[in-house]
Short mmCIF file of C-alpha atoms and ligand atoms in Angstrom, two decimals:
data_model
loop_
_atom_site.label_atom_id
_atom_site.label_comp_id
_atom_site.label_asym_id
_atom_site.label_seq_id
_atom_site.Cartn_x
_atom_site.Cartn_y
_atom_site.Cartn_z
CA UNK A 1 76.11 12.50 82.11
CA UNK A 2 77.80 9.68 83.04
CA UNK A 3 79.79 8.81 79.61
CA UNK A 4 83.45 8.78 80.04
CA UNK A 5 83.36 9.88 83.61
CA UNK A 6 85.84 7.79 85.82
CA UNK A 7 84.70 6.43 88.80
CA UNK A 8 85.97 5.07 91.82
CA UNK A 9 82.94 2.13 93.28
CA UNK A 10 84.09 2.22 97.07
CA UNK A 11 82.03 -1.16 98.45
CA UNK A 12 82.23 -1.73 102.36
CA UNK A 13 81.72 -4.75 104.46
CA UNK A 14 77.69 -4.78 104.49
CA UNK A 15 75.03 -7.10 103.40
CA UNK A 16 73.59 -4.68 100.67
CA UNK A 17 77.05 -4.94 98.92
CA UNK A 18 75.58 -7.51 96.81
CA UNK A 19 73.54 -4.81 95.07
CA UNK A 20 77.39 -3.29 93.96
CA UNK A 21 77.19 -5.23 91.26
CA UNK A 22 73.98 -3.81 89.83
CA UNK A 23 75.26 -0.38 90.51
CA UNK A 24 79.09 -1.17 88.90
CA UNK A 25 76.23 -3.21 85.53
CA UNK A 26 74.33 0.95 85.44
CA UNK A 27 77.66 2.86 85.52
CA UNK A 28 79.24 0.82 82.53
CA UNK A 29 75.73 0.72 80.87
CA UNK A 30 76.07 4.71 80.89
CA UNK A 31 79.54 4.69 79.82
CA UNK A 32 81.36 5.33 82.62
CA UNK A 33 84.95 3.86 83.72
CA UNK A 34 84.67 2.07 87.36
CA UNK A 35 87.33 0.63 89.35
CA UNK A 36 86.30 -0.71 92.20
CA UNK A 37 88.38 -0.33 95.68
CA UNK A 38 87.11 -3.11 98.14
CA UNK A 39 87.37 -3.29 102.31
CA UNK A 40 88.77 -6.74 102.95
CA UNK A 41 85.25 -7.12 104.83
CA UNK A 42 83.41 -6.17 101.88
CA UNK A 43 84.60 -9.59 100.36
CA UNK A 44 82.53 -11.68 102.63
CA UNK A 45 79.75 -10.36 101.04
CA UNK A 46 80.54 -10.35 97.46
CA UNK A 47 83.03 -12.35 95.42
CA UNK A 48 85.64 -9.65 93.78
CA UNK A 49 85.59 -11.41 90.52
CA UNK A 50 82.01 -11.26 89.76
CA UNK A 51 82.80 -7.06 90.04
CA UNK A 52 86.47 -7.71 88.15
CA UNK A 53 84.55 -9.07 85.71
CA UNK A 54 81.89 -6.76 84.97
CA UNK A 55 84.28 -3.75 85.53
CA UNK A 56 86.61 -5.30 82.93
CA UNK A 57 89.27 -4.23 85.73
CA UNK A 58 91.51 -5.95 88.58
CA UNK A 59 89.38 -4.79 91.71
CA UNK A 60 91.70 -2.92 94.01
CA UNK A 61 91.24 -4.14 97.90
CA UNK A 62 95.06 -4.63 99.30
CA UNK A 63 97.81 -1.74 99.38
CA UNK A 64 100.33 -4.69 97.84
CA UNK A 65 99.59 -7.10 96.32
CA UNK A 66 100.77 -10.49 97.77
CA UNK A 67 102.81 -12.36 95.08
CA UNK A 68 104.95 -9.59 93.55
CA UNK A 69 104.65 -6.99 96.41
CA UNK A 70 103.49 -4.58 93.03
CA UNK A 71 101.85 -1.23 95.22
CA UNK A 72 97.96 0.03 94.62
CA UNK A 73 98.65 3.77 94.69
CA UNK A 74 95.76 5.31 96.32
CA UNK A 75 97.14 8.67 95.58
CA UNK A 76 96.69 8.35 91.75
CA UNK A 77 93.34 6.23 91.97
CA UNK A 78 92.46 9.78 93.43
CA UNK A 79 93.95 11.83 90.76
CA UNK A 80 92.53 9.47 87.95
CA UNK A 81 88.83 9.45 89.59
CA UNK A 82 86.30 12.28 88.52
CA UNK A 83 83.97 11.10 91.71
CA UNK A 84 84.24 8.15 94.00
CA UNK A 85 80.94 6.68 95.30
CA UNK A 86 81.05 4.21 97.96
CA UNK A 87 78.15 2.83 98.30
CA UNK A 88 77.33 0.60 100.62
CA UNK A 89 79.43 2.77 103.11
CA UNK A 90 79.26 1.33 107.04
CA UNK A 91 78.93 3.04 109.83
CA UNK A 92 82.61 1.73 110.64
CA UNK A 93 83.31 2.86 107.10
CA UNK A 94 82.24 6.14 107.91
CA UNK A 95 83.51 6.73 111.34
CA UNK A 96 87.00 6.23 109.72
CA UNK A 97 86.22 8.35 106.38
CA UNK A 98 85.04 11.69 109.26
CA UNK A 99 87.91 10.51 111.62
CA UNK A 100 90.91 10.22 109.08
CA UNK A 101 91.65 6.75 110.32
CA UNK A 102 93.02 5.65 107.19
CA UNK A 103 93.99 1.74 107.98
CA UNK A 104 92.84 0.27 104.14
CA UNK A 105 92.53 0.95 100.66
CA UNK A 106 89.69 2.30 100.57
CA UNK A 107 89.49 5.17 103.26
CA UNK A 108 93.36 5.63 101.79
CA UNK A 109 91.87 6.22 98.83
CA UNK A 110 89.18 8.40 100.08
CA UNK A 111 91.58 10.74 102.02
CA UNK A 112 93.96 11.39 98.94
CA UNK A 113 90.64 12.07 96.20
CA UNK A 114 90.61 15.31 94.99
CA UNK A 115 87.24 14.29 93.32
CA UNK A 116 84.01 14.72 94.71
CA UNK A 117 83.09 12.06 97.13
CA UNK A 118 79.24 10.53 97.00
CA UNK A 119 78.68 7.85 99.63
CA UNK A 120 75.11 5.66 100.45
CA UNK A 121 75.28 4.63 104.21
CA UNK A 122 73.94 0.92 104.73
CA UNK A 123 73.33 -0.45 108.23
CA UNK A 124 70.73 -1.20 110.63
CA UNK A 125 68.09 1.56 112.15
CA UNK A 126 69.43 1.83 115.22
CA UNK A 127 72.89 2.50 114.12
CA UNK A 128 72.12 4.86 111.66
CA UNK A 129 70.09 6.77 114.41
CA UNK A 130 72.44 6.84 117.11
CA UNK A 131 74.37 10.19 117.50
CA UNK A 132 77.81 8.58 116.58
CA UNK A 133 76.62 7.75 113.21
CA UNK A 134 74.90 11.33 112.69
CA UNK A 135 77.62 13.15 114.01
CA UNK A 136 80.05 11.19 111.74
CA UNK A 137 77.82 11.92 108.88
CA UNK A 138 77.83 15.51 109.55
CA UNK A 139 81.09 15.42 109.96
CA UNK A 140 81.30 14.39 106.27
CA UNK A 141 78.68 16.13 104.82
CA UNK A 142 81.33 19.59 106.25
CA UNK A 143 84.22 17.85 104.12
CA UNK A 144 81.80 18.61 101.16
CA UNK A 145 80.91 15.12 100.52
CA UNK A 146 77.35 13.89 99.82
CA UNK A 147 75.21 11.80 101.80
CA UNK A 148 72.19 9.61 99.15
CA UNK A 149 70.04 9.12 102.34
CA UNK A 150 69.08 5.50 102.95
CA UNK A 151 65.64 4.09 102.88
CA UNK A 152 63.06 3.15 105.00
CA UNK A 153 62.11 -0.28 104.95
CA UNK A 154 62.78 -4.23 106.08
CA UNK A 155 66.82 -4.28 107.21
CA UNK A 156 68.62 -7.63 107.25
CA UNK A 157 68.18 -7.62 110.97
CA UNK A 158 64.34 -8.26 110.41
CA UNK A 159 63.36 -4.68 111.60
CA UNK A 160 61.44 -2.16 109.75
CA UNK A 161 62.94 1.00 109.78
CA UNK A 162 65.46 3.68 107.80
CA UNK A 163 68.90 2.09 106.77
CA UNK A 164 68.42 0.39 103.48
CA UNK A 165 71.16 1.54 101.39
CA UNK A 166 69.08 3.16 98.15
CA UNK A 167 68.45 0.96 95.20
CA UNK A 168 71.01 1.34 92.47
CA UNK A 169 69.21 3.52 90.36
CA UNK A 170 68.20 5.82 92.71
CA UNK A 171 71.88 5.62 93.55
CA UNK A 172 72.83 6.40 89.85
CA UNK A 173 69.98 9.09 89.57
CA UNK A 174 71.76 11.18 92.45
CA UNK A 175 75.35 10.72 90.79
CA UNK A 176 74.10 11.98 87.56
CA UNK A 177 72.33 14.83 89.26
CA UNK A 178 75.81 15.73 91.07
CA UNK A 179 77.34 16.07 87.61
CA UNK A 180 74.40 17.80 86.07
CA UNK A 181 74.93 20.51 89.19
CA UNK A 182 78.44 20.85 89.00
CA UNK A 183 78.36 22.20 85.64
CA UNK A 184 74.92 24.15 86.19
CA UNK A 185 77.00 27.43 86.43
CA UNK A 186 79.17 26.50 83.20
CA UNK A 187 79.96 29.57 81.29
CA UNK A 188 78.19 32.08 83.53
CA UNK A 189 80.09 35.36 85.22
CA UNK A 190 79.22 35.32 88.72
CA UNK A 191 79.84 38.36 91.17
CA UNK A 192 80.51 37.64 94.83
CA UNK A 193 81.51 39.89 97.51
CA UNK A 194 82.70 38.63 100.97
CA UNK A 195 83.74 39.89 104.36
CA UNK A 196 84.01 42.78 106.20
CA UNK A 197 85.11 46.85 105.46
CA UNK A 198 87.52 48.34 107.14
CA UNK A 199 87.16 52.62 107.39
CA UNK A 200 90.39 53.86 108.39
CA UNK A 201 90.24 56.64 111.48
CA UNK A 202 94.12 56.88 111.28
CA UNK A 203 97.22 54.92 110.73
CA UNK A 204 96.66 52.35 112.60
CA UNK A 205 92.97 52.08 113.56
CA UNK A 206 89.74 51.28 111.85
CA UNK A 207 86.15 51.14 112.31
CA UNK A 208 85.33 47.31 111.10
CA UNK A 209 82.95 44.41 111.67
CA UNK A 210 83.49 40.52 112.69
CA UNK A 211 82.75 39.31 109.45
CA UNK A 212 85.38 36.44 108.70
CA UNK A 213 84.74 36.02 104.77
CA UNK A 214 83.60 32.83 105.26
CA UNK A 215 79.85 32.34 103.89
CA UNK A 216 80.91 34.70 100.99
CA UNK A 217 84.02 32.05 100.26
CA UNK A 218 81.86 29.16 100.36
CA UNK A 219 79.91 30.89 97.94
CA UNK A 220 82.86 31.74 95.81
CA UNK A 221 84.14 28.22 95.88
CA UNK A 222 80.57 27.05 95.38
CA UNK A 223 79.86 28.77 92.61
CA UNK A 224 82.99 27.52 91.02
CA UNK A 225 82.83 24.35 91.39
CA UNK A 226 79.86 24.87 89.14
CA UNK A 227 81.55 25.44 86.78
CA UNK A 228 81.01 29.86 87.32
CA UNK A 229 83.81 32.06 86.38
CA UNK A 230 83.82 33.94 89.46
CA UNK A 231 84.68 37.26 90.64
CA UNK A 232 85.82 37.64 94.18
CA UNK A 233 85.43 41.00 96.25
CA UNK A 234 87.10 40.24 99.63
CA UNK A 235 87.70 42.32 102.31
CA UNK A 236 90.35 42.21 104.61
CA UNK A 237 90.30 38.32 105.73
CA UNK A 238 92.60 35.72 106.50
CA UNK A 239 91.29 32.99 104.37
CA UNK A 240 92.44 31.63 101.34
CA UNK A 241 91.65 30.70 97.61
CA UNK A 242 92.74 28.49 95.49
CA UNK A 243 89.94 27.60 92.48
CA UNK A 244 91.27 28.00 89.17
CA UNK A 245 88.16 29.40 88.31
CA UNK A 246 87.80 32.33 91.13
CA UNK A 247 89.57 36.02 90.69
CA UNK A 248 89.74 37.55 93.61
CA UNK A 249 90.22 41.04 94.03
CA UNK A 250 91.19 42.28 97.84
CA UNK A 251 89.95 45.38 98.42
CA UNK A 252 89.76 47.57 102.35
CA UNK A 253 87.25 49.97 101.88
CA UNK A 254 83.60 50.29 101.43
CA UNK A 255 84.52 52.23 98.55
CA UNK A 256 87.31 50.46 96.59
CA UNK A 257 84.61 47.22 97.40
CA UNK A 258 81.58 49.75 95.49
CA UNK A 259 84.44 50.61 92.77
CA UNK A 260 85.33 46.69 92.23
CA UNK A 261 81.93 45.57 92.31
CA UNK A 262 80.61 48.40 89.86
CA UNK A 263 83.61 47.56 87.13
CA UNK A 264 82.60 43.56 87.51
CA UNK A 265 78.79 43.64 87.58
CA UNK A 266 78.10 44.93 84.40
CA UNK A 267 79.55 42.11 82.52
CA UNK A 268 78.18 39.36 84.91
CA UNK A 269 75.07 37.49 85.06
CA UNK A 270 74.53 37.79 88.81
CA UNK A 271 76.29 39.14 91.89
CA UNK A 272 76.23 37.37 95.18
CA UNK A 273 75.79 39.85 97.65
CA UNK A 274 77.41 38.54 101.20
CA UNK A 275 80.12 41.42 102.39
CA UNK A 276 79.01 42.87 105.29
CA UNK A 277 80.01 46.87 104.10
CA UNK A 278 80.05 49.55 106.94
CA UNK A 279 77.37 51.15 106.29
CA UNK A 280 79.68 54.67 107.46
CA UNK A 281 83.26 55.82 107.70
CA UNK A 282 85.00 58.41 109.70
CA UNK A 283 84.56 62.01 107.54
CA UNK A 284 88.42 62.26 107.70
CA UNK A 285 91.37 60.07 108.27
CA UNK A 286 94.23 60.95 110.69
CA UNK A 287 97.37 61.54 108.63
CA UNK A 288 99.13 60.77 112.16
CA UNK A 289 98.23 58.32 115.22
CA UNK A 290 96.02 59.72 116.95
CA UNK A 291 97.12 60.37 120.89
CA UNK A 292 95.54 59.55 123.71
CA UNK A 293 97.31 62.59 125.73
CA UNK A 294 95.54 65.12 123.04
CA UNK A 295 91.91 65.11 124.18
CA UNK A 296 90.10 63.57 127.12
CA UNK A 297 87.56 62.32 124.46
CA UNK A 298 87.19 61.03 121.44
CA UNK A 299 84.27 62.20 118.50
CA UNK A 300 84.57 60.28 115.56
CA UNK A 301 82.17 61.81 112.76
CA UNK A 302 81.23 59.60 110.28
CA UNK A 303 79.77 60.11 107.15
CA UNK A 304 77.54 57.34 104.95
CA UNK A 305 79.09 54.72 102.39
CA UNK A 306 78.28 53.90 99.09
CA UNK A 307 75.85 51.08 99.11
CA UNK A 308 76.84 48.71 97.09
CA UNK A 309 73.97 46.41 96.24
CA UNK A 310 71.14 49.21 95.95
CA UNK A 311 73.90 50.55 93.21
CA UNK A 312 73.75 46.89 91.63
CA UNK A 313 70.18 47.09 91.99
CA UNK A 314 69.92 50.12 90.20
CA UNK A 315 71.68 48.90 86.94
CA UNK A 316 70.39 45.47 86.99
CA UNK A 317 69.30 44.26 83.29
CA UNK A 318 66.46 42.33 82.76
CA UNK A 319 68.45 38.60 83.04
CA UNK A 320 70.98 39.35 85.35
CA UNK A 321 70.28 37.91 88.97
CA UNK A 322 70.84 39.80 92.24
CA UNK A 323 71.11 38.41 95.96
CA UNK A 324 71.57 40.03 98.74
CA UNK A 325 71.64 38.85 102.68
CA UNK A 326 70.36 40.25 105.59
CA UNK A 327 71.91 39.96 108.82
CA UNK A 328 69.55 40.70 111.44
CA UNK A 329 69.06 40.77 115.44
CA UNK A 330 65.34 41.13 115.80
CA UNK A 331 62.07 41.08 113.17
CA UNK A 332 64.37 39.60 110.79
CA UNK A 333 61.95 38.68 107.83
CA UNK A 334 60.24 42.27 107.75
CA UNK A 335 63.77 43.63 108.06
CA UNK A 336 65.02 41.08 105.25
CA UNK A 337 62.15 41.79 103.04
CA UNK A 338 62.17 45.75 102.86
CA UNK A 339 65.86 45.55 102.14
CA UNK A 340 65.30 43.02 99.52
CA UNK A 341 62.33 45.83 98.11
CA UNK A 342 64.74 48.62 98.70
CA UNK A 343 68.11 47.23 97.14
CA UNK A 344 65.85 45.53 94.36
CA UNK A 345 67.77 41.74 94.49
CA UNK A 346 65.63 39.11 93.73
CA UNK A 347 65.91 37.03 96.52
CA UNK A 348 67.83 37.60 100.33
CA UNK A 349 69.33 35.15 102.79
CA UNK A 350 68.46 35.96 106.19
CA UNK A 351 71.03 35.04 108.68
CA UNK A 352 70.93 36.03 112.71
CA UNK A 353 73.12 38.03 113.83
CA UNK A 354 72.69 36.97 117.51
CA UNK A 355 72.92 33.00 117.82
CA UNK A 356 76.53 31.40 118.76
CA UNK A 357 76.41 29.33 116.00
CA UNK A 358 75.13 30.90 113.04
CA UNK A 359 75.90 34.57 111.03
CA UNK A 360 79.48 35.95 111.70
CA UNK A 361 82.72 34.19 112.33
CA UNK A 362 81.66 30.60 113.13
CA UNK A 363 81.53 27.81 110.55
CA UNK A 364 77.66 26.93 110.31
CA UNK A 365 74.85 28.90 109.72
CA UNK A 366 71.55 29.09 109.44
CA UNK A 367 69.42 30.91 106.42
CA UNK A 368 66.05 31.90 105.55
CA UNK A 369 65.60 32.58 101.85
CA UNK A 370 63.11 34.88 100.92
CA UNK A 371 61.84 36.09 97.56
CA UNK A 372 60.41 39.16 95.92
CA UNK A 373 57.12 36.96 95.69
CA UNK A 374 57.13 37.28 99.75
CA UNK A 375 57.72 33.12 99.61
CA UNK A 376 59.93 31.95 102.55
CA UNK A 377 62.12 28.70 102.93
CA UNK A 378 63.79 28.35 106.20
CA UNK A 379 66.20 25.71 106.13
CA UNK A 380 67.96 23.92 109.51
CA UNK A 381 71.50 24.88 111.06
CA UNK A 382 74.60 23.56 108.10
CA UNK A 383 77.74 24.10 107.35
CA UNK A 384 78.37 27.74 105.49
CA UNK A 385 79.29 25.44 102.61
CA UNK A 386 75.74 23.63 102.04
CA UNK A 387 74.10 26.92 103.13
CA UNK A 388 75.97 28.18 100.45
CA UNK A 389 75.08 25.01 98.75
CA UNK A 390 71.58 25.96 98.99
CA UNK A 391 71.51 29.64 97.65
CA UNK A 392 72.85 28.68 94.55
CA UNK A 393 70.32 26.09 93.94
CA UNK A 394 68.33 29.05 94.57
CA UNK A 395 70.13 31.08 91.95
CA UNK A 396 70.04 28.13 89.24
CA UNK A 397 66.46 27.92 88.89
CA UNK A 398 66.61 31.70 88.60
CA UNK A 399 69.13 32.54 86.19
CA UNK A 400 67.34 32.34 82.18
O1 PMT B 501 81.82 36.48 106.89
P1 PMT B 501 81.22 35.53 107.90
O2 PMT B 501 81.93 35.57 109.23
O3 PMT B 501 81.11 34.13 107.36
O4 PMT B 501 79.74 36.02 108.21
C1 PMT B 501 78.81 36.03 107.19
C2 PMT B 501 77.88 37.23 107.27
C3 PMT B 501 77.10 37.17 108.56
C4 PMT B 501 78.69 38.53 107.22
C5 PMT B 501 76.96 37.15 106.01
O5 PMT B 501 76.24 35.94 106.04
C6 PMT B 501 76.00 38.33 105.95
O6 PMT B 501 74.93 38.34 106.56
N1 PMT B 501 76.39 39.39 105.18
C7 PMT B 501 75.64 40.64 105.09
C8 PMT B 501 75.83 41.45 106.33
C9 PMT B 501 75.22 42.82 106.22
O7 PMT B 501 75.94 43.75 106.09
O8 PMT B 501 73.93 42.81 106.15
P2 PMT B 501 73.08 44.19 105.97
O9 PMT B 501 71.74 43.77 106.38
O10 PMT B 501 73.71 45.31 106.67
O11 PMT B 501 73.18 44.48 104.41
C10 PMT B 501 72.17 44.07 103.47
C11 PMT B 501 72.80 43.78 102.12
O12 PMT B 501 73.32 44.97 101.55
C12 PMT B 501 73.94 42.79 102.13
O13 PMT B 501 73.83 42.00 100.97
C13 PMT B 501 75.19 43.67 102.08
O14 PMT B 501 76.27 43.00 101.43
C14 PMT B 501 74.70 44.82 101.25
N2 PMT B 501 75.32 46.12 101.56
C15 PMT B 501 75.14 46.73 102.76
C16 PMT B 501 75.67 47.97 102.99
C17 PMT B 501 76.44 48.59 101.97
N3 PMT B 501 76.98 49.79 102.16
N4 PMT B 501 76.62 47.97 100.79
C18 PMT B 501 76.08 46.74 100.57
O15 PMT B 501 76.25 46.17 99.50
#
């Protein structure tokens, strides 16, 4: 996993940075390619030659260095890298890394990787509980990055309690796990749909939803990252892709979404379900504006959509892997679990349509996966992109 991978060994002012140097010995053991950026605190703690030396590589701390004024480009340390792990990472370390306060090398370097960041937090229990530190991390954790928890036990302070940076194999276990997950998806067609349906009434109106696209794109982008070829049904939104590996195809209507999604599916190995289609459209469309002097009332008669995902359903093969979601004001797991009967996927994410900070629009969410075995997982309030996150793990251990 780790052979040939280039890595970028971030180590931060702490007294567990003297276990760097076991982590840097594991990743050249496994083949891997470190360099190691420093904080000028981190020095105190660890002599940069010792990690020079077993890196076979000139540790990088300063932006020039002092004799020849020769410049440490942090912008092509974070091209070359293919993950950067700091570990340990400070609380002051990762204030600056969720607060862009880029004043040395290393958060420098952190800002301009392109690579998956991995970081293992280091500090006494207190600070790691207080709400700055958690709201920093989350902070992070909504850039993408990953968090290796720290463990409980005796801190340097003399107190018992969570904040010990992990040991350096479990440290090594999670980074290998990271690149086993990003290509679990390698070579497999995925199907996603996103956002809402707009049914034109005339010209210039529409019947329409507040869906924003944004769970289905974090999908999308999840499932590429992956390594997925993935096919993108969007509806009219205003967001943006820009994965090599994603095709998007922008669609209005219910039924160019049903026509898109019927052409794709049959050569994919599972469809992501997470548009939210009108369910009806208006039986005609105005060829003009319609105007308000004409009538003293308005009837709109509409007539019912395709659905898509109980016509996915219907041709599933054996193999191929369909979710769906749910959105739901009241009785949401009976709702989710007939529909998931109905529109035969093989698992739904439940999603509330009537909390400020979850379902449409907003930038968190919060899921209940449920299966066609009736087993439930609720998991707490993230960001759509680990929600996402977490339905494809749910998909991985499904697909054959
Ligand atoms: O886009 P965001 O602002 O980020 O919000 C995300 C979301 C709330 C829209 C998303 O998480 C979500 O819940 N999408 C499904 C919304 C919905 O339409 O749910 P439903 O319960 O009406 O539909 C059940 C399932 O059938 C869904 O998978 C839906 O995509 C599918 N469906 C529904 C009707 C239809 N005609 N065709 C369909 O494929």
């Amino acid at each position: 996993m780790l052979n040939n991978k280039k890595i970028i060994l971030g180590i931060t002012g702490s007294i567990a940075a003297y276990k760097a140097a076991a982590l840097l010995r594991l990743l050249i053991r496994d083949g891997a390619e470190a360099q190691v950026v420093m904080t000028p605190a981190a020095k105190e703690f660890i002599a940069p030659l010792s990690l020079s030396t077993l890196s076979r590589k000139a540790v990088v701390s300063e932006f020039f260095a002092g004799k020849d004024g020769t410049w440490n480009s942090h912008v092509d340390l974070g091209l070359w890298a293919d993950a950067m792990l700091i570990a340990p990472a400070t609380a002051s370390t990762i204030g600056k890394m969720a607060n862009g306060i880029a004043d040395n090398m290393l958060v420098t370097t952190y800002l301009s990787c392109k690579a998956p960041v991995l970081l293992a937090p280091a500090m006494d229990l207190d600070m790691y509980a207080h709400p700055a530190t958690q709201s920093n991390l989350q902070r992070i954790r909504s850039y993408g990055n990953i968090i290796i928890e720290p463990a409980s036990g005796e801190l340097a302070s003399g107190l018992v309690g969570k904040g010990r940076m992990e040991e350096p194999e479990a440290i090594i276990a999670a980074l290998k796990n990271h690149f086993a997950m990003r290509s679990a998806l390698h070579g497999r067609k995925i199907l996603v749909t996103a956002g809402p349906t707009f049914e034109r009434i005339d010209p210039v109106r529409f019947v329409g939803n507040f869906s924003s696209g944004k769970m289905g794109f974090a999908i999308a982008e999840g499932c590429a990252e992956r390594g997925a070829e993935v096919t993108l049904i969007a509806g009219p939104v205003s967001l943006r892709t820009s994965h090599p590996q994603i095709r998007r195809i922008d669609v209005e209507s219910a039924r160019e979404m049903h026509a898109a999604a019927m052409e794709s599916f049959p050569s994919s190995d599972a469809a992501i379900l997470c548009a939210a289609v009108a369910d009806f459209r208006p039986a005609t469309i105005a060829e003009e504006k319609i105007k308000r002097e004409d009538s003293s009332e308005m009837i709109l008669h509409l007539t019912p959509n395709p659905d898509i995902a109980a016509s996915i359903g219907a041709l599933k093969r054996s193999g191929q892997i369909v979710a769906g979601f749910a959105l739901e004001t009241s009785d949401g797991i009976a709702h989710a679990s007939a529909k998931l009967k109905r529109k035969n996927f093989d698992f739904i994410a439940l999603n509330p349509a009537n909390e400020l900070d979850a379902g449409f629009g907003v930038d968190t969410n919060r899921i209940t996966i449920i299966d066609s075995n009736g087993i439930c997982r609720a998991f707490p309030l993230k960001s759509k992109q680990e929600a996402a996150a977490d339905i494809i793990n749910e998909l991985i251990t499904r697909l054959p």
